[in-house]
Amino acid sequence: MSLLVKGRPQGRDIVKVTPESAGWKHVGFEAFRLSPKEDLRFVLPADREGCLVVLTGRVDVHAHGESFEYLGGRASVFDERSPDAVYAPPGASFDITAHDAVELALATAPAKGQHPVRLIPGASMKRSVRGKSTNTRYVCDILPETEPAESLLVVEVVTPAAHSSSYPPHKHDNNNLPLESSRDETYYHRIDPPQGFAFQRVYTDARDLDESMAVGDHDVVMVPRGYHPVVMPHGYRGYYLNVMAGPHRAWHFKNDPAHDWLIPR
């Protein structure tokens, strides 16, 4: 099975990954596009929490008895501002109305219902810069482990043209806390300009998994295990929305020893 899930260039449903389609237990991911005034309704499964991220455009969201109006507002995921998001517990219903052209992402993961629905305003999200030189990238923590959730971790990253990201290559597929945690992960890619592409490789130490992909705009790469670096070609910026979840809500990773020398000590 290929780890690359191609996004649809037209229509409401852009891409969908379920635990069943991915062959894992934890992460679910969907992306949608809505036209102005279009409505969208869905209900979370009874055993899965959700984080709705307003990638672009403005929406009203009614979720689990709470109403949040005029969320979002970015014209592009490459805007230098954070998205708004809504967290909801298992079984919650979402009723969404678009004010203009909208792109939405929904992340899900196993949960028992320990946390109530809440708005995660973009103004509250931590933004940071990682790496240096051609390994510099720009990070926004949407739902980090310091914020309430049962399984989900959600983060977005912008990688400049001709830069690498998720690099040096790292993995998180072994439950060996606090050194490493086991996590399923999806990468939802956007490319600027959209006719471009990114390169992503997913590989293990034993090379029993070793897949290199040219990734287009709106594509998803599934990372069930192994290292998973991203590289942008000259002339094209990359964005990805990461969703991670596993048996423990912690993000501890191990760098590929062959490339660990790249980290300043």
Short mmCIF file of C-alpha atoms in Angstrom, two decimals:
data_model
loop_
_atom_site.label_atom_id
_atom_site.label_comp_id
_atom_site.label_asym_id
_atom_site.label_seq_id
_atom_site.Cartn_x
_atom_site.Cartn_y
_atom_site.Cartn_z
CA MET A 1 0.00 0.00 0.00
CA SER A 2 1.33 3.43 -0.94
CA LEU A 3 1.78 5.95 1.85
CA LEU A 4 0.71 8.76 -0.51
CA VAL A 5 -3.01 9.67 -0.58
CA LYS A 6 -3.81 12.00 -3.46
CA GLY A 7 -6.04 14.98 -2.81
CA ARG A 8 -8.99 15.72 -5.10
CA PRO A 9 -8.56 18.95 -7.08
CA GLN A 10 -12.28 19.76 -7.05
CA GLY A 11 -15.35 19.11 -4.91
CA ARG A 12 -16.14 19.37 -1.22
CA ASP A 13 -14.21 16.32 -0.01
CA ILE A 14 -10.49 16.85 -0.61
CA VAL A 15 -8.91 13.85 1.11
CA LYS A 16 -9.71 11.32 3.83
CA VAL A 17 -7.60 8.95 5.92
CA THR A 18 -9.21 6.61 8.44
CA PRO A 19 -7.57 4.14 10.82
CA GLU A 20 -8.99 1.40 8.62
CA SER A 21 -7.64 2.83 5.35
CA ALA A 22 -4.24 3.54 6.94
CA GLY A 23 -3.97 0.19 8.72
CA TRP A 24 -3.27 1.76 12.10
CA LYS A 25 -5.18 2.53 15.32
CA HIS A 26 -5.06 6.21 16.12
CA VAL A 27 -5.05 9.04 13.57
CA GLY A 28 -7.96 10.05 11.37
CA PHE A 29 -7.76 13.00 8.99
CA GLU A 30 -10.09 14.75 6.53
CA ALA A 31 -9.95 17.99 4.56
CA PHE A 32 -12.87 19.84 3.00
CA ARG A 33 -13.45 22.86 0.76
CA LEU A 34 -16.67 24.84 1.00
CA SER A 35 -18.13 27.50 -1.28
CA PRO A 36 -19.56 30.73 0.15
CA LYS A 37 -22.78 30.06 2.13
CA GLU A 38 -22.29 26.29 1.87
CA ASP A 39 -23.10 24.18 4.95
CA LEU A 40 -21.33 21.10 6.29
CA ARG A 41 -22.49 18.79 9.06
CA PHE A 42 -20.78 15.78 10.60
CA VAL A 43 -20.80 13.85 13.86
CA LEU A 44 -17.69 12.50 15.58
CA PRO A 45 -17.66 8.77 16.36
CA ALA A 46 -18.56 7.83 19.93
CA ASP A 47 -14.96 6.86 20.68
CA ARG A 48 -13.01 9.66 18.92
CA GLU A 49 -12.22 13.28 19.82
CA GLY A 50 -11.83 15.87 17.09
CA CYS A 51 -9.99 19.07 16.29
CA LEU A 52 -11.45 21.19 13.49
CA VAL A 53 -8.91 23.61 11.97
CA VAL A 54 -10.05 26.54 9.81
CA LEU A 55 -7.23 26.55 7.29
CA THR A 56 -8.56 29.40 5.11
CA GLY A 57 -11.70 31.50 4.90
CA ARG A 58 -14.27 32.33 7.56
CA VAL A 59 -16.92 30.06 9.09
CA ASP A 60 -19.53 29.84 11.81
CA VAL A 61 -19.23 26.65 13.83
CA HIS A 62 -21.89 25.14 16.09
CA ALA A 63 -20.43 22.22 18.01
CA HIS A 64 -21.87 20.25 20.92
CA GLY A 65 -24.16 23.07 22.06
CA GLU A 66 -21.59 25.86 21.63
CA SER A 67 -21.53 28.50 18.89
CA PHE A 68 -18.43 30.19 17.49
CA GLU A 69 -18.87 32.85 14.81
CA TYR A 70 -16.57 34.21 12.13
CA LEU A 71 -13.69 31.87 12.86
CA GLY A 72 -10.62 31.90 10.66
CA GLY A 73 -9.94 34.64 8.14
CA ARG A 74 -6.71 33.60 6.44
CA ALA A 75 -6.59 34.00 2.68
CA SER A 76 -3.85 31.36 2.49
CA VAL A 77 -2.23 28.81 4.79
CA PHE A 78 0.99 30.69 4.03
CA ASP A 79 -0.29 33.87 5.73
CA GLU A 80 1.79 34.84 8.75
CA ARG A 81 -1.04 34.27 11.21
CA SER A 82 -2.39 31.28 13.08
CA PRO A 83 -5.65 29.48 12.29
CA ASP A 84 -8.62 29.21 14.60
CA ALA A 85 -9.62 25.71 15.71
CA VAL A 86 -12.36 23.97 17.69
CA TYR A 87 -11.79 20.96 19.94
CA ALA A 88 -14.73 18.61 20.58
CA PRO A 89 -15.22 15.39 22.56
CA PRO A 90 -16.41 12.05 21.17
CA GLY A 91 -19.92 12.02 19.73
CA ALA A 92 -20.02 15.79 19.18
CA SER A 93 -21.85 17.15 16.16
CA PHE A 94 -20.47 19.97 14.02
CA ASP A 95 -22.66 22.31 11.97
CA ILE A 96 -20.55 24.63 9.83
CA THR A 97 -21.54 27.51 7.56
CA ALA A 98 -19.01 29.15 5.25
CA HIS A 99 -18.99 32.93 4.84
CA ASP A 100 -16.64 32.75 1.86
CA ALA A 101 -14.46 30.15 0.16
CA VAL A 102 -13.21 27.91 2.97
CA GLU A 103 -10.76 25.07 3.53
CA LEU A 104 -11.15 22.98 6.68
CA ALA A 105 -9.23 20.10 8.26
CA LEU A 106 -10.56 17.61 10.77
CA ALA A 107 -8.21 15.56 12.95
CA THR A 108 -9.55 12.70 15.08
CA ALA A 109 -8.11 10.21 17.56
CA PRO A 110 -9.31 7.81 20.28
CA ALA A 111 -10.83 9.38 23.39
CA LYS A 112 -13.27 8.71 26.22
CA GLY A 113 -14.78 12.19 26.60
CA GLN A 114 -12.70 13.77 29.35
CA HIS A 115 -12.66 17.32 27.90
CA PRO A 116 -15.48 19.67 26.82
CA VAL A 117 -15.84 21.45 23.52
CA ARG A 118 -13.79 24.66 23.30
CA LEU A 119 -12.53 27.27 20.93
CA ILE A 120 -8.77 27.34 20.30
CA PRO A 121 -8.22 30.89 19.04
CA GLY A 122 -5.31 31.50 16.74
CA ALA A 123 -4.13 34.35 18.97
CA SER A 124 -3.44 31.83 21.76
CA MET A 125 -1.25 29.51 19.67
CA LYS A 126 2.51 29.47 20.10
CA ARG A 127 4.51 30.32 16.99
CA SER A 128 8.21 29.52 16.72
CA VAL A 129 11.15 29.14 14.35
CA ARG A 130 13.08 25.87 14.19
CA GLY A 131 16.41 25.07 12.61
CA LYS A 132 18.86 27.35 10.89
CA SER A 133 20.13 28.15 7.39
CA THR A 134 18.38 25.94 4.81
CA ASN A 135 16.83 23.86 7.60
CA THR A 136 14.80 26.81 8.92
CA ARG A 137 11.03 26.33 9.14
CA TYR A 138 8.13 28.14 10.81
CA VAL A 139 5.91 26.32 13.30
CA CYS A 140 2.48 26.96 14.81
CA ASP A 141 1.35 24.70 17.69
CA ILE A 142 -2.41 24.30 17.23
CA LEU A 143 -3.02 21.54 19.80
CA PRO A 144 0.26 20.73 21.58
CA GLU A 145 0.65 18.35 24.51
CA THR A 146 0.53 21.32 26.92
CA GLU A 147 -3.14 21.90 25.99
CA PRO A 148 -6.07 19.63 26.96
CA ALA A 149 -6.86 16.63 24.77
CA GLU A 150 -6.78 12.86 25.24
CA SER A 151 -4.80 11.70 22.19
CA LEU A 152 -4.47 14.40 19.56
CA LEU A 153 -1.45 16.54 18.74
CA VAL A 154 -1.87 19.03 15.89
CA VAL A 155 0.77 21.39 14.44
CA GLU A 156 1.33 23.27 11.18
CA VAL A 157 4.67 24.05 9.56
CA VAL A 158 5.75 26.32 6.70
CA THR A 159 8.98 25.33 4.93
CA PRO A 160 10.63 27.97 2.70
CA ALA A 161 11.68 27.14 -0.85
CA ALA A 162 14.88 25.07 -1.11
CA HIS A 163 14.69 24.19 2.61
CA SER A 164 14.31 20.88 4.42
CA SER A 165 11.87 20.12 7.22
CA SER A 166 11.22 17.32 9.70
CA TYR A 167 14.98 17.17 9.42
CA PRO A 168 17.40 15.73 10.45
CA PRO A 169 15.21 12.69 9.87
CA HIS A 170 13.46 11.58 13.06
CA LYS A 171 11.04 8.86 14.06
CA HIS A 172 8.54 8.14 16.82
CA ASP A 173 7.45 4.53 16.44
CA ASN A 174 8.74 2.89 19.62
CA ASN A 175 7.17 3.13 23.08
CA ASN A 176 10.34 3.83 25.00
CA LEU A 177 9.41 6.87 27.09
CA PRO A 178 10.88 9.32 27.78
CA LEU A 179 13.33 8.67 24.91
CA GLU A 180 10.76 7.92 22.21
CA SER A 181 6.98 7.66 21.89
CA SER A 182 4.91 5.69 19.40
CA ARG A 183 2.70 7.87 17.19
CA ASP A 184 0.77 7.55 13.93
CA GLU A 185 1.13 10.69 11.83
CA THR A 186 -0.34 12.33 8.76
CA TYR A 187 1.14 15.18 6.70
CA TYR A 188 -1.39 17.29 4.78
CA HIS A 189 0.60 19.23 2.20
CA ARG A 190 -0.06 22.55 0.49
CA ILE A 191 2.34 23.97 -2.10
CA ASP A 192 2.96 27.59 -3.14
CA PRO A 193 2.62 28.05 -6.10
CA PRO A 194 0.23 25.07 -6.26
CA GLN A 195 1.66 23.49 -9.43
CA GLY A 196 4.83 22.62 -7.49
CA PHE A 197 5.68 19.61 -5.38
CA ALA A 198 7.55 18.50 -2.27
CA PHE A 199 9.69 15.43 -1.73
CA GLN A 200 9.06 13.23 1.30
CA ARG A 201 10.76 9.98 2.24
CA VAL A 202 9.51 7.48 4.85
CA TYR A 203 12.05 4.84 5.83
CA THR A 204 13.13 2.60 8.70
CA ASP A 205 16.54 1.59 9.99
CA ALA A 206 16.14 -1.87 8.46
CA ARG A 207 14.78 -0.38 5.19
CA ASP A 208 11.86 -2.79 5.32
CA LEU A 209 9.89 0.41 4.72
CA ASP A 210 11.50 2.87 2.32
CA GLU A 211 9.20 4.99 0.16
CA SER A 212 10.09 8.28 -1.51
CA MET A 213 7.28 10.43 -2.89
CA ALA A 214 6.73 13.53 -5.01
CA VAL A 215 3.90 15.17 -3.10
CA GLY A 216 1.44 17.56 -4.72
CA ASP A 217 -0.87 20.26 -3.41
CA HIS A 218 -3.57 18.81 -1.08
CA ASP A 219 -1.90 15.37 -0.85
CA VAL A 220 -1.51 13.44 2.41
CA VAL A 221 1.49 11.34 3.38
CA MET A 222 0.85 8.67 6.02
CA VAL A 223 3.67 7.89 8.44
CA PRO A 224 2.96 4.59 10.23
CA ARG A 225 6.59 4.25 11.38
CA GLY A 226 10.09 5.27 10.46
CA TYR A 227 11.86 8.52 9.62
CA HIS A 228 9.99 11.00 7.44
CA PRO A 229 11.93 14.10 6.19
CA VAL A 230 10.52 16.68 3.76
CA VAL A 231 12.45 18.74 1.17
CA MET A 232 11.15 21.68 -0.90
CA PRO A 233 12.58 22.37 -4.37
CA HIS A 234 13.80 25.80 -5.42
CA GLY A 235 10.93 28.22 -6.11
CA TYR A 236 8.23 26.46 -4.08
CA ARG A 237 7.20 26.96 -0.46
CA GLY A 238 5.68 24.08 1.45
CA TYR A 239 3.02 23.91 4.17
CA TYR A 240 1.95 20.86 6.07
CA LEU A 241 -0.56 20.18 8.80
CA ASN A 242 0.63 17.37 11.07
CA VAL A 243 -1.77 15.18 13.05
CA MET A 244 -0.25 12.76 15.56
CA ALA A 245 -1.71 10.34 18.07
CA GLY A 246 -0.63 7.21 19.89
CA PRO A 247 -1.06 5.20 23.08
CA HIS A 248 0.49 8.00 25.18
CA ARG A 249 -0.05 11.70 24.56
CA ALA A 250 3.58 12.71 24.36
CA TRP A 251 5.93 13.59 21.52
CA HIS A 252 9.41 12.16 22.00
CA PHE A 253 11.43 11.34 18.91
CA LYS A 254 14.71 9.76 17.88
CA ASN A 255 16.93 11.21 15.17
CA ASP A 256 18.44 8.95 12.53
CA PRO A 257 21.93 8.28 13.96
CA ALA A 258 23.47 8.61 10.50
CA HIS A 259 22.34 12.25 10.33
CA ASP A 260 22.35 13.27 13.98
CA TRP A 261 25.67 15.09 13.43
CA LEU A 262 23.66 17.89 11.82
CA ILE A 263 22.28 18.96 15.24
CA PRO A 264 24.57 21.57 16.86
CA ARG A 265 25.96 20.40 20.16
#
